[in-house]
Amino acid sequence: MGATVKTVIGGAIIAAGLTFNLLSFDSFLFFGLPMIAGVAAAFWNTRRHPGYSTAEQTADLLRVYMGGHLLWSCLRYWMSDLQPAINHPVGGPFVESLVAMHAFPAIKTIEGFVGVLLLVNRFVPLALVVEIPTAVTIFYLNTFVTARLSGILTGPPELGVNVALMLLYFEHYRPMLAGQARVAPHHLIRLNRRANGISSAPQGPN
């Protein structure tokens, strides 16, 4: 993909992000600003690293978008104590049950933790796996249960960005796909020994 095409796509994403401000400032912080930040991160890293690939640029865009989106979701909850409400015969009671179980503090804390990891580009493959249950729930609830236009527009991207990033980082998941995995606690012991500066080689007699 040529630089001109990438520039046009980046400009279109920025323009789309700015339009969220027409809906509300909260929508801009929730969707628009992360989109703009993702483009900025991809541009910055491309300038810093000659030969930066399209896959790396795409990963930057999606990673920063998802991280900013999740972090604002967490901050908005803790700053406003806003309990989500859905006027739906099935979705409404489902969300009310989560509120009654006091599940949202844990859910939003995990979202914030994952968001920070994605933004600082640390433990990204692990963070994406941790977020999958929440992403699947939001996708299913918004797309198939409530099935409103706003939900259909936001539900699929919630899961789609997560899955797209996992595909971009697929090589890191390859060891997890072993059909017949064997237990290997000795690897953990060896890792701890290395962290403590202890040699794993057998010691000879004095």
PDB file of C-alpha atoms in Angstrom, residues 28-177:
ATOM      1  CA  PHE A  28     -15.645  12.066  21.032  1.00  0.00           C
ATOM      2  CA  LEU A  29     -13.615  10.933  24.054  1.00  0.00           C
ATOM      3  CA  PHE A  30     -15.009   7.402  23.770  1.00  0.00           C
ATOM      4  CA  PHE A  31     -14.468   6.887  20.037  1.00  0.00           C
ATOM      5  CA  GLY A  32     -13.152   9.940  18.209  1.00  0.00           C
ATOM      6  CA  LEU A  33     -10.085  10.823  20.262  1.00  0.00           C
ATOM      7  CA  PRO A  34      -8.795   7.221  20.360  1.00  0.00           C
ATOM      8  CA  MET A  35      -9.157   7.059  16.565  1.00  0.00           C
ATOM      9  CA  ILE A  36      -7.125  10.242  16.121  1.00  0.00           C
ATOM     10  CA  ALA A  37      -4.545   9.081  18.666  1.00  0.00           C
ATOM     11  CA  GLY A  38      -4.172   5.776  16.810  1.00  0.00           C
ATOM     12  CA  VAL A  39      -3.401   7.550  13.552  1.00  0.00           C
ATOM     13  CA  ALA A  40      -0.926   9.826  15.353  1.00  0.00           C
ATOM     14  CA  ALA A  41       0.846   6.832  16.941  1.00  0.00           C
ATOM     15  CA  ALA A  42       1.161   5.048  13.599  1.00  0.00           C
ATOM     16  CA  PHE A  43       2.516   8.216  11.963  1.00  0.00           C
ATOM     17  CA  TRP A  44       4.993   8.869  14.785  1.00  0.00           C
ATOM     18  CA  ASN A  45       6.387   5.344  14.816  1.00  0.00           C
ATOM     19  CA  THR A  46       6.637   5.331  11.006  1.00  0.00           C
ATOM     20  CA  ARG A  47       8.776   8.454  11.159  1.00  0.00           C
ATOM     21  CA  ARG A  48      10.957   6.993  13.909  1.00  0.00           C
ATOM     22  CA  HIS A  49      11.462   3.556  12.337  1.00  0.00           C
ATOM     23  CA  PRO A  50      12.365   3.444   8.634  1.00  0.00           C
ATOM     24  CA  GLY A  51      10.804   0.457   6.916  1.00  0.00           C
ATOM     25  CA  TYR A  52       7.865   0.307   9.311  1.00  0.00           C
ATOM     26  CA  SER A  53       5.470  -2.201   7.748  1.00  0.00           C
ATOM     27  CA  THR A  54       1.779  -1.785   7.002  1.00  0.00           C
ATOM     28  CA  ALA A  55       1.002  -4.485   9.568  1.00  0.00           C
ATOM     29  CA  GLU A  56       2.908  -2.574  12.257  1.00  0.00           C
ATOM     30  CA  GLN A  57       1.143   0.661  11.321  1.00  0.00           C
ATOM     31  CA  THR A  58      -2.229  -1.075  11.461  1.00  0.00           C
ATOM     32  CA  ALA A  59      -1.374  -2.612  14.830  1.00  0.00           C
ATOM     33  CA  ASP A  60      -0.420   0.817  16.203  1.00  0.00           C
ATOM     34  CA  LEU A  61      -3.669   2.333  14.969  1.00  0.00           C
ATOM     35  CA  LEU A  62      -5.876  -0.414  16.414  1.00  0.00           C
ATOM     36  CA  ARG A  63      -3.867  -0.865  19.614  1.00  0.00           C
ATOM     37  CA  VAL A  64      -3.945   2.809  20.581  1.00  0.00           C
ATOM     38  CA  TYR A  65      -7.600   3.138  19.569  1.00  0.00           C
ATOM     39  CA  MET A  66      -8.611   0.158  21.697  1.00  0.00           C
ATOM     40  CA  GLY A  67      -6.422   1.250  24.605  1.00  0.00           C
ATOM     41  CA  GLY A  68      -7.813   4.773  24.662  1.00  0.00           C
ATOM     42  CA  HIS A  69     -11.371   3.504  24.250  1.00  0.00           C
ATOM     43  CA  LEU A  70     -11.053   1.109  27.195  1.00  0.00           C
ATOM     44  CA  LEU A  71      -9.219   3.585  29.414  1.00  0.00           C
ATOM     45  CA  TRP A  72     -11.905   6.246  28.963  1.00  0.00           C
ATOM     46  CA  SER A  73     -14.598   3.623  29.622  1.00  0.00           C
ATOM     47  CA  CYS A  74     -12.877   2.897  32.940  1.00  0.00           C
ATOM     48  CA  LEU A  75     -12.268   6.538  33.887  1.00  0.00           C
ATOM     49  CA  ARG A  76     -15.791   7.593  32.988  1.00  0.00           C
ATOM     50  CA  TYR A  77     -17.224   4.915  35.248  1.00  0.00           C
ATOM     51  CA  TRP A  78     -15.069   5.784  38.251  1.00  0.00           C
ATOM     52  CA  MET A  79     -15.388   9.563  37.837  1.00  0.00           C
ATOM     53  CA  SER A  80     -19.170   9.592  37.415  1.00  0.00           C
ATOM     54  CA  ASP A  81     -20.190   6.272  38.988  1.00  0.00           C
ATOM     55  CA  LEU A  82     -22.371   5.945  35.910  1.00  0.00           C
ATOM     56  CA  GLN A  83     -24.319   2.716  35.889  1.00  0.00           C
ATOM     57  CA  PRO A  84     -25.270   1.711  32.338  1.00  0.00           C
ATOM     58  CA  ALA A  85     -29.013   1.384  31.785  1.00  0.00           C
ATOM     59  CA  ILE A  86     -30.645  -0.462  28.889  1.00  0.00           C
ATOM     60  CA  ASN A  87     -34.369  -0.168  28.237  1.00  0.00           C
ATOM     61  CA  HIS A  88     -34.843  -3.673  26.897  1.00  0.00           C
ATOM     62  CA  PRO A  89     -36.827  -6.655  28.258  1.00  0.00           C
ATOM     63  CA  VAL A  90     -33.784  -8.955  28.155  1.00  0.00           C
ATOM     64  CA  GLY A  91     -30.753  -6.651  28.040  1.00  0.00           C
ATOM     65  CA  GLY A  92     -32.087  -4.432  30.824  1.00  0.00           C
ATOM     66  CA  PRO A  93     -32.389  -7.177  33.473  1.00  0.00           C
ATOM     67  CA  PHE A  94     -29.015  -8.593  32.388  1.00  0.00           C
ATOM     68  CA  VAL A  95     -27.258  -5.285  33.064  1.00  0.00           C
ATOM     69  CA  GLU A  96     -29.262  -4.767  36.270  1.00  0.00           C
ATOM     70  CA  SER A  97     -28.086  -8.164  37.518  1.00  0.00           C
ATOM     71  CA  LEU A  98     -24.457  -7.141  36.922  1.00  0.00           C
ATOM     72  CA  VAL A  99     -25.094  -3.957  38.904  1.00  0.00           C
ATOM     73  CA  ALA A 100     -26.750  -5.928  41.715  1.00  0.00           C
ATOM     74  CA  MET A 101     -23.749  -8.290  41.878  1.00  0.00           C
ATOM     75  CA  HIS A 102     -21.373  -5.285  41.989  1.00  0.00           C
ATOM     76  CA  ALA A 103     -19.588  -6.699  38.945  1.00  0.00           C
ATOM     77  CA  PHE A 104     -18.981  -3.401  37.195  1.00  0.00           C
ATOM     78  CA  PRO A 105     -16.126  -2.213  39.444  1.00  0.00           C
ATOM     79  CA  ALA A 106     -14.153  -5.332  38.519  1.00  0.00           C
ATOM     80  CA  ILE A 107     -15.124  -5.120  34.830  1.00  0.00           C
ATOM     81  CA  LYS A 108     -14.159  -1.458  34.541  1.00  0.00           C
ATOM     82  CA  THR A 109     -10.921  -1.953  36.467  1.00  0.00           C
ATOM     83  CA  ILE A 110      -9.910  -4.728  34.075  1.00  0.00           C
ATOM     84  CA  GLU A 111     -10.806  -2.474  31.137  1.00  0.00           C
ATOM     85  CA  GLY A 112      -8.602   0.277  32.525  1.00  0.00           C
ATOM     86  CA  PHE A 113      -5.722  -2.130  33.171  1.00  0.00           C
ATOM     87  CA  VAL A 114      -5.953  -3.546  29.647  1.00  0.00           C
ATOM     88  CA  GLY A 115      -6.220  -0.041  28.218  1.00  0.00           C
ATOM     89  CA  VAL A 116      -3.021   1.085  29.920  1.00  0.00           C
ATOM     90  CA  LEU A 117      -1.123  -2.008  28.752  1.00  0.00           C
ATOM     91  CA  LEU A 118      -2.216  -1.395  25.175  1.00  0.00           C
ATOM     92  CA  LEU A 119      -1.319   2.295  25.276  1.00  0.00           C
ATOM     93  CA  VAL A 120       2.165   1.687  26.674  1.00  0.00           C
ATOM     94  CA  ASN A 121       2.640  -1.321  24.353  1.00  0.00           C
ATOM     95  CA  ARG A 122       3.428  -3.835  27.084  1.00  0.00           C
ATOM     96  CA  PHE A 123       2.124  -7.426  27.344  1.00  0.00           C
ATOM     97  CA  VAL A 124      -0.214  -6.711  24.416  1.00  0.00           C
ATOM     98  CA  PRO A 125      -1.003 -10.364  23.495  1.00  0.00           C
ATOM     99  CA  LEU A 126      -1.933 -11.109  27.115  1.00  0.00           C
ATOM    100  CA  ALA A 127      -4.038  -7.950  27.419  1.00  0.00           C
ATOM    101  CA  LEU A 128      -6.002  -8.865  24.295  1.00  0.00           C
ATOM    102  CA  VAL A 129      -6.859 -12.305  25.706  1.00  0.00           C
ATOM    103  CA  VAL A 130      -7.969 -10.795  29.017  1.00  0.00           C
ATOM    104  CA  GLU A 131     -10.366  -8.417  27.234  1.00  0.00           C
ATOM    105  CA  ILE A 132     -11.983 -11.050  24.994  1.00  0.00           C
ATOM    106  CA  PRO A 133     -14.795 -12.098  27.433  1.00  0.00           C
ATOM    107  CA  THR A 134     -15.965  -8.493  27.832  1.00  0.00           C
ATOM    108  CA  ALA A 135     -15.681  -7.816  24.102  1.00  0.00           C
ATOM    109  CA  VAL A 136     -17.725 -10.924  23.236  1.00  0.00           C
ATOM    110  CA  THR A 137     -20.415  -9.980  25.769  1.00  0.00           C
ATOM    111  CA  ILE A 138     -20.721  -6.419  24.436  1.00  0.00           C
ATOM    112  CA  PHE A 139     -20.764  -7.667  20.849  1.00  0.00           C
ATOM    113  CA  TYR A 140     -23.511 -10.213  21.504  1.00  0.00           C
ATOM    114  CA  LEU A 141     -25.598  -7.908  23.690  1.00  0.00           C
ATOM    115  CA  ASN A 142     -25.465  -4.925  21.320  1.00  0.00           C
ATOM    116  CA  THR A 143     -25.740  -6.851  18.060  1.00  0.00           C
ATOM    117  CA  PHE A 144     -28.186  -9.673  18.743  1.00  0.00           C
ATOM    118  CA  VAL A 145     -30.045  -8.868  21.966  1.00  0.00           C
ATOM    119  CA  THR A 146     -30.835  -5.146  21.955  1.00  0.00           C
ATOM    120  CA  ALA A 147     -30.115  -4.883  18.182  1.00  0.00           C
ATOM    121  CA  ARG A 148     -30.476  -1.101  18.087  1.00  0.00           C
ATOM    122  CA  LEU A 149     -28.699   0.975  15.478  1.00  0.00           C
ATOM    123  CA  SER A 150     -26.281   2.482  18.003  1.00  0.00           C
ATOM    124  CA  GLY A 151     -25.499  -0.974  19.364  1.00  0.00           C
ATOM    125  CA  ILE A 152     -25.039  -2.511  15.929  1.00  0.00           C
ATOM    126  CA  LEU A 153     -22.590   0.291  15.066  1.00  0.00           C
ATOM    127  CA  THR A 154     -20.577  -0.166  18.284  1.00  0.00           C
ATOM    128  CA  GLY A 155     -20.919  -3.881  19.105  1.00  0.00           C
ATOM    129  CA  PRO A 156     -19.077  -5.438  16.137  1.00  0.00           C
ATOM    130  CA  PRO A 157     -16.083  -3.024  16.360  1.00  0.00           C
ATOM    131  CA  GLU A 158     -15.732  -3.862  20.067  1.00  0.00           C
ATOM    132  CA  LEU A 159     -14.964  -7.474  19.207  1.00  0.00           C
ATOM    133  CA  GLY A 160     -13.612  -6.882  15.713  1.00  0.00           C
ATOM    134  CA  VAL A 161     -10.717  -4.656  16.811  1.00  0.00           C
ATOM    135  CA  ASN A 162      -9.799  -7.135  19.545  1.00  0.00           C
ATOM    136  CA  VAL A 163      -9.774 -10.094  17.141  1.00  0.00           C
ATOM    137  CA  ALA A 164      -7.933  -8.132  14.438  1.00  0.00           C
ATOM    138  CA  LEU A 165      -5.173  -7.284  16.886  1.00  0.00           C
ATOM    139  CA  MET A 166      -4.936 -10.918  18.009  1.00  0.00           C
ATOM    140  CA  LEU A 167      -4.469 -11.937  14.380  1.00  0.00           C
ATOM    141  CA  LEU A 168      -1.733  -9.333  13.971  1.00  0.00           C
ATOM    142  CA  TYR A 169       0.003 -10.786  17.052  1.00  0.00           C
ATOM    143  CA  PHE A 170      -0.823 -14.378  16.065  1.00  0.00           C
ATOM    144  CA  GLU A 171       2.753 -15.650  16.273  1.00  0.00           C
ATOM    145  CA  HIS A 172       2.709 -15.067  20.038  1.00  0.00           C
ATOM    146  CA  TYR A 173      -0.301 -17.375  20.405  1.00  0.00           C
ATOM    147  CA  ARG A 174       1.125 -20.241  18.382  1.00  0.00           C
ATOM    148  CA  PRO A 175       2.508 -22.138  21.434  1.00  0.00           C
ATOM    149  CA  MET A 176      -1.006 -22.054  22.946  1.00  0.00           C
ATOM    150  CA  LEU A 177      -2.413 -24.016  20.006  1.00  0.00           C
TER     151      LEU A 177
END
